[in-house]
CSV table of N, CA and C in Angstrom, one decimal:
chain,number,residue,atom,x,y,z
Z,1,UNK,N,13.3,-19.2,-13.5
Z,1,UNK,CA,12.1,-19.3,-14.4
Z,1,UNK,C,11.8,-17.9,-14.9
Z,2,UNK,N,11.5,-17.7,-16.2
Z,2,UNK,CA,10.8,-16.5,-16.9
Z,2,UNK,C,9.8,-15.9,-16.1
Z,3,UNK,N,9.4,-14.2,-16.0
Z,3,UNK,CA,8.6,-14.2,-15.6
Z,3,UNK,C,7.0,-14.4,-16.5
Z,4,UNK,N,7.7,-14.5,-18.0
Z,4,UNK,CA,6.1,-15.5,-18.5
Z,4,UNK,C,5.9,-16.4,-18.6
Z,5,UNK,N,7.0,-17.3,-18.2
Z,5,UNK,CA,6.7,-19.0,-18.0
Z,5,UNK,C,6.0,-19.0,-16.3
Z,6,UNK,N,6.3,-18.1,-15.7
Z,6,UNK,CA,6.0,-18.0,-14.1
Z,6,UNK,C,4.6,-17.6,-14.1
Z,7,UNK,N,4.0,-16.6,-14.9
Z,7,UNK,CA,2.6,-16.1,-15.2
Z,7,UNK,C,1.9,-17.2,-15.5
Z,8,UNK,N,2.5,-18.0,-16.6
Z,8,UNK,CA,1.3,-19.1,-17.5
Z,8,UNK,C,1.5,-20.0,-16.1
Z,9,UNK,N,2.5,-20.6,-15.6
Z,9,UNK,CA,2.1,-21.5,-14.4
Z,9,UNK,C,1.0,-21.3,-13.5
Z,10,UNK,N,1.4,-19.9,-13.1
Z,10,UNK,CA,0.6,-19.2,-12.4
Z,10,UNK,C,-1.0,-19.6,-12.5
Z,11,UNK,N,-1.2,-19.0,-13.5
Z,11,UNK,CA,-2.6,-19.1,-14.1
Z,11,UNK,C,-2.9,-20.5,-14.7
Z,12,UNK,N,-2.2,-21.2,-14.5
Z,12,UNK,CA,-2.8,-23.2,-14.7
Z,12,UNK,C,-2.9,-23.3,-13.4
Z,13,UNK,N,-2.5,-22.6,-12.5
Z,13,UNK,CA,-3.2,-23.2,-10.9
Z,13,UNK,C,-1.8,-24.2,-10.3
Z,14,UNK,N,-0.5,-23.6,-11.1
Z,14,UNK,CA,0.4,-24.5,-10.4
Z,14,UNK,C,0.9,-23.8,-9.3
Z,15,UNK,N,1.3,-25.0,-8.4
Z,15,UNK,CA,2.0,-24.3,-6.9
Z,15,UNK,C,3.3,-24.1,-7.3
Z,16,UNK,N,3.5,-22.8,-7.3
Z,16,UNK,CA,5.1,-22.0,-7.1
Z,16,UNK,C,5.4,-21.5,-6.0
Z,17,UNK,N,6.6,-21.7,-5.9
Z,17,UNK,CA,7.5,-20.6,-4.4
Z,17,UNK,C,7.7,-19.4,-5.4
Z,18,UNK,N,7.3,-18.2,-5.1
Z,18,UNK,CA,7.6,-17.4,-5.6
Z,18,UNK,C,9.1,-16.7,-5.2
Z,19,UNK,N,9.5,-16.2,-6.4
Z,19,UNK,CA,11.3,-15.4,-6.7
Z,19,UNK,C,11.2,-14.3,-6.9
Z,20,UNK,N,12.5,-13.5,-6.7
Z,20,UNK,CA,12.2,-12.2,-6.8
Z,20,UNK,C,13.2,-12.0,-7.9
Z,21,UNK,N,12.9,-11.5,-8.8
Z,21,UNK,CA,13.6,-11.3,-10.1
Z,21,UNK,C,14.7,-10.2,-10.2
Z,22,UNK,N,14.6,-9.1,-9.4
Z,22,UNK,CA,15.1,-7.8,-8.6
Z,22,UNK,C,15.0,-7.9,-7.1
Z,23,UNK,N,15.6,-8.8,-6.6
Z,23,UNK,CA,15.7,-8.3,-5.5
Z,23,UNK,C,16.0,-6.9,-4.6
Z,24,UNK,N,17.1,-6.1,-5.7
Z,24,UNK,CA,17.6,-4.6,-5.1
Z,24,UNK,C,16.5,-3.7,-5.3
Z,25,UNK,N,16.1,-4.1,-6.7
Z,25,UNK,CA,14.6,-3.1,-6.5
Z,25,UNK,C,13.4,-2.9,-5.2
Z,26,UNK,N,13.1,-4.7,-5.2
Z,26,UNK,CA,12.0,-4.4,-3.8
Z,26,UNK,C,12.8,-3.9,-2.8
Z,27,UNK,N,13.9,-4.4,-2.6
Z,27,UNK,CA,14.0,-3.8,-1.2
Z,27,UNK,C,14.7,-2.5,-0.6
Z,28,UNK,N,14.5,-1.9,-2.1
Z,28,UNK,CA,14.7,-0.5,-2.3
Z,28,UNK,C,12.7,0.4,-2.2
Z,29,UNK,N,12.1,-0.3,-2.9
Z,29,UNK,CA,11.3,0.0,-2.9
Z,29,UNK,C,9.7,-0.2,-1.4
Z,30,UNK,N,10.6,-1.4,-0.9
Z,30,UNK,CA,9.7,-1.4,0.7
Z,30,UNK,C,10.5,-0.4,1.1
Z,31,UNK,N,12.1,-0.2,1.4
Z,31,UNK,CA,12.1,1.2,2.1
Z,31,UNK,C,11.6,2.3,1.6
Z,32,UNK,N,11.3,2.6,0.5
Z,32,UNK,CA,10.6,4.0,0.1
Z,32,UNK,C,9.6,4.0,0.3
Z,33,UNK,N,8.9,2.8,0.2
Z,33,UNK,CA,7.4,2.8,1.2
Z,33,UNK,C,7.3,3.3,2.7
Z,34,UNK,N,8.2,2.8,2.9
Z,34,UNK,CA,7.9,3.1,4.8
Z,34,UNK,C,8.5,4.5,5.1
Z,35,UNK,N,9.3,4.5,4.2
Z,35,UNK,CA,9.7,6.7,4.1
Z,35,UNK,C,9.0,7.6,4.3
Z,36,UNK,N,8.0,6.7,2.9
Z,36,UNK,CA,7.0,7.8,2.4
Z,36,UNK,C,6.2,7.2,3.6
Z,37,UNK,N,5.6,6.8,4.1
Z,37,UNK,CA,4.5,6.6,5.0
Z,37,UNK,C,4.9,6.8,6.7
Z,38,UNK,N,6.4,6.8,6.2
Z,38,UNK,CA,6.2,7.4,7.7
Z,38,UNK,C,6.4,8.9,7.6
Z,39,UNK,N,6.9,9.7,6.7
Z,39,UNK,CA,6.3,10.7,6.4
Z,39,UNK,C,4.7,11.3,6.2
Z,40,UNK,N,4.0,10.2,6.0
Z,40,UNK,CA,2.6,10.6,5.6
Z,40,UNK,C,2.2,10.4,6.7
Z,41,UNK,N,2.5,9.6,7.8
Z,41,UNK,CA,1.9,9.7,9.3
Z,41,UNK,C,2.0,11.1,9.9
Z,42,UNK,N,3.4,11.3,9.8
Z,42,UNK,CA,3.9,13.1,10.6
Z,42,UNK,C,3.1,13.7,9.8
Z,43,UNK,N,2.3,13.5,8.9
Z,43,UNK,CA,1.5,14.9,8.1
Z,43,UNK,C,2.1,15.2,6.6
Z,44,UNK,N,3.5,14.8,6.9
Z,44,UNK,CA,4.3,15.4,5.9
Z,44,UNK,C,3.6,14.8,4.2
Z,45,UNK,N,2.9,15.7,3.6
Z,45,UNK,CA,2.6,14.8,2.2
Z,45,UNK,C,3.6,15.3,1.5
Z,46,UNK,N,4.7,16.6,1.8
Z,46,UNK,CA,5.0,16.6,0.4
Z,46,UNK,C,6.5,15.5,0.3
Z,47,UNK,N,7.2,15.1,1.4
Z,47,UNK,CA,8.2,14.1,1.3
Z,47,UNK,C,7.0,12.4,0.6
Z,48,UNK,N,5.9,12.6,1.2
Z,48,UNK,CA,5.5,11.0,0.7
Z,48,UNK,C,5.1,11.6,-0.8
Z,49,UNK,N,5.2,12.1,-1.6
Z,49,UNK,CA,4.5,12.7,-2.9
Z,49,UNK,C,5.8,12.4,-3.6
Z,50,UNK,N,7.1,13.0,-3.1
Z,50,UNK,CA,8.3,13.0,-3.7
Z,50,UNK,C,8.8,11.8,-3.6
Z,51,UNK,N,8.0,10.3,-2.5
Z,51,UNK,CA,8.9,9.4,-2.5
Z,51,UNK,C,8.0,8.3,-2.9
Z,52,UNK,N,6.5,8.4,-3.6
Z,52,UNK,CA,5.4,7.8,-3.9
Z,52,UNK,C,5.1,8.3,-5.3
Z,53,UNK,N,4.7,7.8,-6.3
Z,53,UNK,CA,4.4,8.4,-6.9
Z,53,UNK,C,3.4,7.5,-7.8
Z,54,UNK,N,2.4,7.9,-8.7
Z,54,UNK,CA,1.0,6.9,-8.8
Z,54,UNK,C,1.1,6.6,-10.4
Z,55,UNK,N,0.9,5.6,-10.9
Z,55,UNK,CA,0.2,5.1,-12.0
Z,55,UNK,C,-0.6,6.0,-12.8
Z,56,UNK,N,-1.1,6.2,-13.8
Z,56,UNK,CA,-2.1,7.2,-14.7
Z,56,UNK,C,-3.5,6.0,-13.8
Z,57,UNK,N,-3.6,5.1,-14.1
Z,57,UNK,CA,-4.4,4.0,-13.3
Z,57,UNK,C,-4.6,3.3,-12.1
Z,58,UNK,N,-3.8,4.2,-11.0
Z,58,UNK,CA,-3.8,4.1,-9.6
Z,58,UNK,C,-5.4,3.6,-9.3
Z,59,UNK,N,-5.0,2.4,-8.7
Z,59,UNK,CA,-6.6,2.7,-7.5
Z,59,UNK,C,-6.4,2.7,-6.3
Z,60,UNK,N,-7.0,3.1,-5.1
Z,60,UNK,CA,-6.5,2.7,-4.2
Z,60,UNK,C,-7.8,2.1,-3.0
Z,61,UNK,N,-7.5,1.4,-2.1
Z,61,UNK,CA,-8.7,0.8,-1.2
Z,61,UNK,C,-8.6,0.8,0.0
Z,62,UNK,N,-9.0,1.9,0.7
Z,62,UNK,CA,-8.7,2.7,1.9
Z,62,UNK,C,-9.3,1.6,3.0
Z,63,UNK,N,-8.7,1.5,4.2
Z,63,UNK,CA,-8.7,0.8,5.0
Z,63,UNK,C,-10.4,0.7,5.6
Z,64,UNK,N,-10.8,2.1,5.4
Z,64,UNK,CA,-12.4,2.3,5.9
Z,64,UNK,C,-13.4,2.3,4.6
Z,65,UNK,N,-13.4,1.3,3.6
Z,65,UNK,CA,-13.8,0.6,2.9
Z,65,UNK,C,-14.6,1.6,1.6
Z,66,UNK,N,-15.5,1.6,1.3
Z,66,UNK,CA,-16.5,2.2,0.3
Z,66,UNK,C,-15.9,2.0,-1.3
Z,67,UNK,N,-15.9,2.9,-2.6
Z,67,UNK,CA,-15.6,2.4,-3.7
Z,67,UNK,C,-14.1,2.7,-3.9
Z,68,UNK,N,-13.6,1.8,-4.7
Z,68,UNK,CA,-11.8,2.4,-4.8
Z,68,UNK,C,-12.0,4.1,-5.2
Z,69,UNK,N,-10.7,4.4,-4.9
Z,69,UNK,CA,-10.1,5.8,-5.4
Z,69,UNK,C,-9.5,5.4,-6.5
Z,70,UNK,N,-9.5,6.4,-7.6
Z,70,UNK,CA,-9.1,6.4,-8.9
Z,70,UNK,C,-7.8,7.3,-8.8
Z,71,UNK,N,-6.6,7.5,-9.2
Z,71,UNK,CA,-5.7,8.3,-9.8
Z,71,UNK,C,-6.8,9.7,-10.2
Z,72,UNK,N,-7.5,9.6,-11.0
Z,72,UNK,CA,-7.9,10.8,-11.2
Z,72,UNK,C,-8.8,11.7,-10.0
Z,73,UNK,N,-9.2,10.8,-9.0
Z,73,UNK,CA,-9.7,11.4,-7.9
Z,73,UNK,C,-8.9,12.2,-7.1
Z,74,UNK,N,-7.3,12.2,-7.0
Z,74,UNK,CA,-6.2,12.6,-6.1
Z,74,UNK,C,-5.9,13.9,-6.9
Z,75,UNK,N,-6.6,14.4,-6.6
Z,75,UNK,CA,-6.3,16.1,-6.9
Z,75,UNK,C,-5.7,16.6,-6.1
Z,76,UNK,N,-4.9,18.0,-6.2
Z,76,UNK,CA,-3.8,18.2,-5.5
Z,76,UNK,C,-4.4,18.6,-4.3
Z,77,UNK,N,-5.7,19.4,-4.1
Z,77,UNK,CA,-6.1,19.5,-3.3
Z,77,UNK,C,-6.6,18.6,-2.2
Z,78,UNK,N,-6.9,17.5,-2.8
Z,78,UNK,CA,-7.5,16.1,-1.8
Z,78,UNK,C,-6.1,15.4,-1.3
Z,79,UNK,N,-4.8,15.6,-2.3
Z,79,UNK,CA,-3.8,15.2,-1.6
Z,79,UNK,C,-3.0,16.0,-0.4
Z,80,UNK,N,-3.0,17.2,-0.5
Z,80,UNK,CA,-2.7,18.6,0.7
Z,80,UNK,C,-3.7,17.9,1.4
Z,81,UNK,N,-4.8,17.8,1.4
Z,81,UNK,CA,-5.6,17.4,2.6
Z,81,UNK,C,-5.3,16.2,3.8
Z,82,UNK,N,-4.7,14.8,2.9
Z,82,UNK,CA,-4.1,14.3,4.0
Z,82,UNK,C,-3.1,14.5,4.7
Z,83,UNK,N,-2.7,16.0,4.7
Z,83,UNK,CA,-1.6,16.5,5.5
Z,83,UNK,C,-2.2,16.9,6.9
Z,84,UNK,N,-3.9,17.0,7.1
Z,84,UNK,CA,-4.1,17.3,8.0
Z,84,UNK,C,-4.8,16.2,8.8
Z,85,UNK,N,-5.3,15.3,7.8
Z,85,UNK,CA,-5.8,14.1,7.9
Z,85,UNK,C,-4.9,13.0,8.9
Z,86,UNK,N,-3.9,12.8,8.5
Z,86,UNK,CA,-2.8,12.5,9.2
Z,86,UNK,C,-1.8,13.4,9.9
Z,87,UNK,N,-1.5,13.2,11.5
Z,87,UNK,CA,-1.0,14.1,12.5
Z,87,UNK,C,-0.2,13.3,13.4
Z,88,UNK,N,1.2,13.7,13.7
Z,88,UNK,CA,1.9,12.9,14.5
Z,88,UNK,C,1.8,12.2,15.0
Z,89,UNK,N,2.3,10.9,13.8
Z,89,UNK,CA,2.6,9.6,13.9
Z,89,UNK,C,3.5,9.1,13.8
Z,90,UNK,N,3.9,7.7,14.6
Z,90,UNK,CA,5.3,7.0,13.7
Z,90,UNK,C,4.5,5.8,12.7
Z,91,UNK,N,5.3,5.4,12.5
Z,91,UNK,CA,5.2,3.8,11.6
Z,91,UNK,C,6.0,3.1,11.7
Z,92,UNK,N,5.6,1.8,11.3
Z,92,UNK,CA,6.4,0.7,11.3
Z,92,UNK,C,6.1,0.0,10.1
Z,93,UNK,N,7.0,-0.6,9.0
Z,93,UNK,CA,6.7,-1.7,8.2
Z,93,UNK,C,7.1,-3.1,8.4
Z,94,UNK,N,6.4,-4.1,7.9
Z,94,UNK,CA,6.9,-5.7,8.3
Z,94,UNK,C,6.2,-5.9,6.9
Z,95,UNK,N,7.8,-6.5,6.1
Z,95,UNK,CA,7.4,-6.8,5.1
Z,95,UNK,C,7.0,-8.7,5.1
Z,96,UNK,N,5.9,-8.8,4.7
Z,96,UNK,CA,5.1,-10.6,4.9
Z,96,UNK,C,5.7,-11.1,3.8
Z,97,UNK,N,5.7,-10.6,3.0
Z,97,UNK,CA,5.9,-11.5,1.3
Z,97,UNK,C,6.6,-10.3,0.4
Z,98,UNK,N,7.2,-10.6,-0.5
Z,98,UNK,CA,7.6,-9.9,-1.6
Z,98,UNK,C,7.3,-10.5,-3.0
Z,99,UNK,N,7.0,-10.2,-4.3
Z,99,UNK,CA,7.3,-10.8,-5.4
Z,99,UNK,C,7.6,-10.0,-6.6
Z,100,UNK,N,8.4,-9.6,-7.3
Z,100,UNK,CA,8.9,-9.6,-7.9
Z,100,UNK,C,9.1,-9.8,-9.4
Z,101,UNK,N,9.2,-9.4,-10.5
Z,101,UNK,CA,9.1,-9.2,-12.3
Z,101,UNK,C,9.3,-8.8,-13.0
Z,102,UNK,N,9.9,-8.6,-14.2
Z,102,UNK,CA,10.2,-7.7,-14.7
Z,102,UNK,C,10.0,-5.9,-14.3
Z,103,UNK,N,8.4,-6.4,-14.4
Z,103,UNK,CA,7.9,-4.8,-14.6
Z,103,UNK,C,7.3,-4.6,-13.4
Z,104,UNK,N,6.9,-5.4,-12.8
Z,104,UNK,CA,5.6,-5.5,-11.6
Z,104,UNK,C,6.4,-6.3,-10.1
Z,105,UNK,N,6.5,-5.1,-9.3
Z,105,UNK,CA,6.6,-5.9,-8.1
Z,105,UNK,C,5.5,-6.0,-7.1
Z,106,UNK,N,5.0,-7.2,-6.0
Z,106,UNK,CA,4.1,-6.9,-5.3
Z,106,UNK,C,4.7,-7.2,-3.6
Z,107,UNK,N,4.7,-6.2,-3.1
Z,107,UNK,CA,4.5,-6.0,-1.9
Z,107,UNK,C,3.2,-6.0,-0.7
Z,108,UNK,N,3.4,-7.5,0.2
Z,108,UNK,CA,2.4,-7.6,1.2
Z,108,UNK,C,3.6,-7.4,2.9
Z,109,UNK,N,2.2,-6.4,3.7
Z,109,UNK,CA,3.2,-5.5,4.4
Z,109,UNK,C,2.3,-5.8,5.8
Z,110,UNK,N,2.5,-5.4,6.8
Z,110,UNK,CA,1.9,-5.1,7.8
Z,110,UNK,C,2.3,-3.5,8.5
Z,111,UNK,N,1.6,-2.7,8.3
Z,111,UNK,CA,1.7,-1.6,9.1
Z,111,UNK,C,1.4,-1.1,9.8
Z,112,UNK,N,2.2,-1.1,11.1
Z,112,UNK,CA,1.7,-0.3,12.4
Z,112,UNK,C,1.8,0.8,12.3
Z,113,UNK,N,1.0,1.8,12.6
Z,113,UNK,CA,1.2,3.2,12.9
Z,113,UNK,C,0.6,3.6,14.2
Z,114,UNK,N,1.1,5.0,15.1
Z,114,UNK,CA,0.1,5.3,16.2
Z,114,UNK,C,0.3,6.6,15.7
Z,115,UNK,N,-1.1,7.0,15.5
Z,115,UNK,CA,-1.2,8.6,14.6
Z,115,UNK,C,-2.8,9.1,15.3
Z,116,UNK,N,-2.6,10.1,14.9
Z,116,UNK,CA,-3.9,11.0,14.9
Z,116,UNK,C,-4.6,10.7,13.5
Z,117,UNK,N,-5.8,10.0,13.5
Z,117,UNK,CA,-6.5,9.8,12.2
Z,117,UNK,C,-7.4,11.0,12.2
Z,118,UNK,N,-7.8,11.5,10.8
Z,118,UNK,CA,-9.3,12.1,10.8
Z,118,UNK,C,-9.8,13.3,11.9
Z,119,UNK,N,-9.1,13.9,12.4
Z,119,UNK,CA,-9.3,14.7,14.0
Z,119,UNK,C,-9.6,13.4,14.9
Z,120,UNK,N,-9.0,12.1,14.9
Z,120,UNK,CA,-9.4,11.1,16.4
Z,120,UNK,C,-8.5,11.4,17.1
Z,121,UNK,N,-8.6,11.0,18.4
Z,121,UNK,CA,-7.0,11.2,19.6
Z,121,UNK,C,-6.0,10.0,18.5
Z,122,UNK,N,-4.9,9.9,18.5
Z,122,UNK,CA,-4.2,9.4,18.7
Z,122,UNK,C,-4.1,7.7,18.8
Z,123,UNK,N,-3.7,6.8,18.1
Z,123,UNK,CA,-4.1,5.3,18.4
Z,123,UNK,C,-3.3,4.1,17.4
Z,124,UNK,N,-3.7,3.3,18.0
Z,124,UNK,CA,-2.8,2.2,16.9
Z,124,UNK,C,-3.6,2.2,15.8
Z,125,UNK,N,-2.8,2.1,14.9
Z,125,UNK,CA,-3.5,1.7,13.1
Z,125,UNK,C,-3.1,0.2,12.9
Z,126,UNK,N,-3.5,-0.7,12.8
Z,126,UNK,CA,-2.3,-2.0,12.1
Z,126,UNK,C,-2.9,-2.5,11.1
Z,127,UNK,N,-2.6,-2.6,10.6
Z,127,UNK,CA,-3.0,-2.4,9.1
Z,127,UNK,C,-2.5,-3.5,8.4
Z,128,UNK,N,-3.5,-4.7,7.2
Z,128,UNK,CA,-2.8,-5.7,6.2
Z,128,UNK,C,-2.7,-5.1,5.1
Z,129,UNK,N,-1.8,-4.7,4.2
Z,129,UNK,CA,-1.4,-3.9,3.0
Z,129,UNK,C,-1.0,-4.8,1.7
Z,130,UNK,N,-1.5,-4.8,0.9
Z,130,UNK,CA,-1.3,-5.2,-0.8
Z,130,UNK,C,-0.4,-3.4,-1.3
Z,131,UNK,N,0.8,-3.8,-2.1
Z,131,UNK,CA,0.9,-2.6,-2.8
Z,131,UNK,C,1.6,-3.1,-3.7
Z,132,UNK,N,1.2,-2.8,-4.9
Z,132,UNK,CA,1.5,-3.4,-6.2
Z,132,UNK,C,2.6,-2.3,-7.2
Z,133,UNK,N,3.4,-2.3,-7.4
Z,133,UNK,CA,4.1,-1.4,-8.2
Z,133,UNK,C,4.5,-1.5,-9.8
Z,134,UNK,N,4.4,-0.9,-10.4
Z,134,UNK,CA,4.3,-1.1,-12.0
Z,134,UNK,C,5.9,-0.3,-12.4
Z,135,UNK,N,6.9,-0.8,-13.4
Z,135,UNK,CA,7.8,-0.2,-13.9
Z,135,UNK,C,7.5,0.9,-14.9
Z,136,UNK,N,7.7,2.1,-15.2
Z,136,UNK,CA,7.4,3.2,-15.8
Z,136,UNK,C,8.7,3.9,-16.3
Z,137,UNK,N,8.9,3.5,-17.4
Z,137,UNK,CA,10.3,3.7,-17.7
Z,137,UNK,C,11.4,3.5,-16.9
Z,138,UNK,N,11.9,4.2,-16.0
Z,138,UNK,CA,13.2,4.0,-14.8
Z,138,UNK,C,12.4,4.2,-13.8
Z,139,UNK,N,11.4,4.0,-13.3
Z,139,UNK,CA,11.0,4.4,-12.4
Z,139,UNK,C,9.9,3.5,-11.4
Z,140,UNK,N,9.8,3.2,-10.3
Z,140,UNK,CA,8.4,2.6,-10.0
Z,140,UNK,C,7.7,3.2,-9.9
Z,141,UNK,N,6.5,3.0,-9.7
Z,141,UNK,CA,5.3,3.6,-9.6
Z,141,UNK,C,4.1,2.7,-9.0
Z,142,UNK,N,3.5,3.2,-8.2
Z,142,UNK,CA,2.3,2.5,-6.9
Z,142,UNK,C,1.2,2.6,-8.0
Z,143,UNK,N,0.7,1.6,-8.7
Z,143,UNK,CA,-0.7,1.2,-9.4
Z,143,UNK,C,-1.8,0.8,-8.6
Z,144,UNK,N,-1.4,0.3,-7.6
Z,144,UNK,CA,-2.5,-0.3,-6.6
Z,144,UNK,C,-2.4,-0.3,-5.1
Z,145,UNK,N,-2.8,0.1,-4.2
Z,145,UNK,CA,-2.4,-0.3,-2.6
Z,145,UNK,C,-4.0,-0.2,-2.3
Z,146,UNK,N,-4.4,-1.7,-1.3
Z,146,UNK,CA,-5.2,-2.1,-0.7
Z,146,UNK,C,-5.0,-2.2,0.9
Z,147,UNK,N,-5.3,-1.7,2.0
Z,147,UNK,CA,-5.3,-2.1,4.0
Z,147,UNK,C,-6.9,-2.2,3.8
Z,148,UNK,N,-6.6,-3.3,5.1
Z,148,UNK,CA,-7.7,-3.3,5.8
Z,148,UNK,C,-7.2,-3.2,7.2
Z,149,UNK,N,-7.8,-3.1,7.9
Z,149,UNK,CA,-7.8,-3.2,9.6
Z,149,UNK,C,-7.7,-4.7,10.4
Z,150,UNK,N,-7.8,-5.7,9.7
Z,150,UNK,CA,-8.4,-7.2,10.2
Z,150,UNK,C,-6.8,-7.8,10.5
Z,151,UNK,N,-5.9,-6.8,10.7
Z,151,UNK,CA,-4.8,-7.9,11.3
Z,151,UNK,C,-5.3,-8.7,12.3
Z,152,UNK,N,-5.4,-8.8,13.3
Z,152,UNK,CA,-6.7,-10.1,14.4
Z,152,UNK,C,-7.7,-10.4,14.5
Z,153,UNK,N,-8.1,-10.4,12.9
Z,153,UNK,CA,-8.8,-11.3,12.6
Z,153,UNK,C,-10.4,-11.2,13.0
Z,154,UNK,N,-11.3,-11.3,12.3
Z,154,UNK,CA,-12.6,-11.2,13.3
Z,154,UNK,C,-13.4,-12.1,12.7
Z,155,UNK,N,-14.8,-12.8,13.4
Z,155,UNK,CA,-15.4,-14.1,13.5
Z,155,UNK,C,-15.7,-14.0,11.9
Z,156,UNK,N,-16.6,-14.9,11.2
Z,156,UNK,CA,-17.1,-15.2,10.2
Z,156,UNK,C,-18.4,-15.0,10.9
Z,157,UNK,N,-19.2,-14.3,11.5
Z,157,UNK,CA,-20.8,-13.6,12.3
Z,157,UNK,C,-20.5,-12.3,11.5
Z,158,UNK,N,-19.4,-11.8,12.3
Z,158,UNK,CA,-19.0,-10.2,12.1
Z,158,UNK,C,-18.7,-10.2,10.5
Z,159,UNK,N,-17.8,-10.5,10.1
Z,159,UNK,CA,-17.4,-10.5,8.7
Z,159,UNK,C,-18.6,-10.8,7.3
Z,160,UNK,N,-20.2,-11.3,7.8
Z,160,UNK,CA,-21.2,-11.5,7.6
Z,160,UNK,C,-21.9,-10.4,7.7
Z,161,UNK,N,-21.5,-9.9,8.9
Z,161,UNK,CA,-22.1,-8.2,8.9
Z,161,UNK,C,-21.8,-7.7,8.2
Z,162,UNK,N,-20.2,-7.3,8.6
Z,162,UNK,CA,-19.8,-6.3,7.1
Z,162,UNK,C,-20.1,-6.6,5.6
Z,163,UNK,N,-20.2,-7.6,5.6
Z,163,UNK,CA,-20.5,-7.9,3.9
Z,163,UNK,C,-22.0,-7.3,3.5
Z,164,UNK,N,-23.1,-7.1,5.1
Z,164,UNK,CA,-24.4,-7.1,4.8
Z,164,UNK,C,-24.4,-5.5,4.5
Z,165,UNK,N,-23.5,-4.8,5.1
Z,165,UNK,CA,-23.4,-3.1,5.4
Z,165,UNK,C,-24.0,-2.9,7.0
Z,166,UNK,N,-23.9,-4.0,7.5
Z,166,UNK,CA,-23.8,-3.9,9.0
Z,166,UNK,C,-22.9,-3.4,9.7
C-alpha cells in the first residue's frame, strides 16, 4: 500500500497493520539510536551529536516533563552541558514498534539505562520513547523524541495528580 493511500486510511480511522516501507533504513536507524545514546549515557555528546542529528523543527519532551524543547533552544552550549548531565552509563534499546515511509520513520523504544542523572548516584532510567525521524535529503534526521518514566505503569489517583501539578 502507498504511503498516501496508508495516511488517508489512516486518518478515516481504518485499522491497519502497519509496514515498513524501508526496512534497512529503520533498522539502521534504531542502531544509531542506541549508539548515540549509549554514547550520551557515558557523557560522550560529541559521538551522540555526530550520530543524532535534529530537524530545523526538532521538539523534544524530556522524561521530567515541563514545556517541549525547541531545536532552537539546543545551543551548543546547553548541548556540551549534557556531557556532564549524563555520567557513566550503559543502555539498552528494545525496539516495541517500528513504522516506516517514505520520508518519516517512527520509532517506539523502551530504554534502559543505569547512569548518573543530573549529579544523582547512579540508577535505573527505563524509559517509554516516541522518536520520529524525518528524511532530509540523504539523510535522517530526529524531528521529535518523547520518554516518560511510566514503563510500570502508575494508578489513574496518581496519574490525576500529575495532571493537577501534584
Amino acid at each position: 500500500m502507498s504511503p498516501s493511500r496508508h495516511a488517508i486510511l489512516a486518518g478515516a480511522g481504518a485499522s491497519l497493520v502497519p509496514t515498513l516501507a524501508y526496512p534497512d533504513d529503520v533498522a539502521r536507524l534504531a542502531a544509531r539510536c542506541a549508539d548515540a545514546h549509549s554514547a550520551l549515557m557515558r557523557g560522550d555528546v560529541d559521538t551522540y551529536r555526530a550520530l543524532i542529528r535534529y530537524t530545523d523543527d526538532f521538539t523534544l519532551m524530556t522524561p521530567f516533563g515541563g514545556a517541549p524543547t525547541r531545536a532552537s533552544d539546543l545551543t551548543d552550549a546547553r548541548v556540551q552541558a549534557m556531557a556532564h548531565f549524563f555520567r557513566n552509563g550503559t543502555f539498552e534499546q528494545q525496539v516495541v514498534q517500528a513504522y516506516g515511509a517514505t520520508d518519516l520513520v517512527a520509532l517506539v523504544v523502551i530504554e534502559r539505562q543505569h547512569v548518573e542523572v543530573g549529579g544523582l548516584p547512579a540508577q535505573n532510567w527505563v524509559l517509554r520513547v516516541t522518536l520520529i525521524f524525518r528524511r532530509v535529503g540523504s539523510d535522517w534526521r530526529l524531528a521529535h523524541r518523547h520518554a516518560d518514566p511510566l514503563v510500570t505503569g502508575i494508578s489513574v489517583e496518581r496519574a490525576a495528580a500529575l495532571a493537577r501539578g501534584e
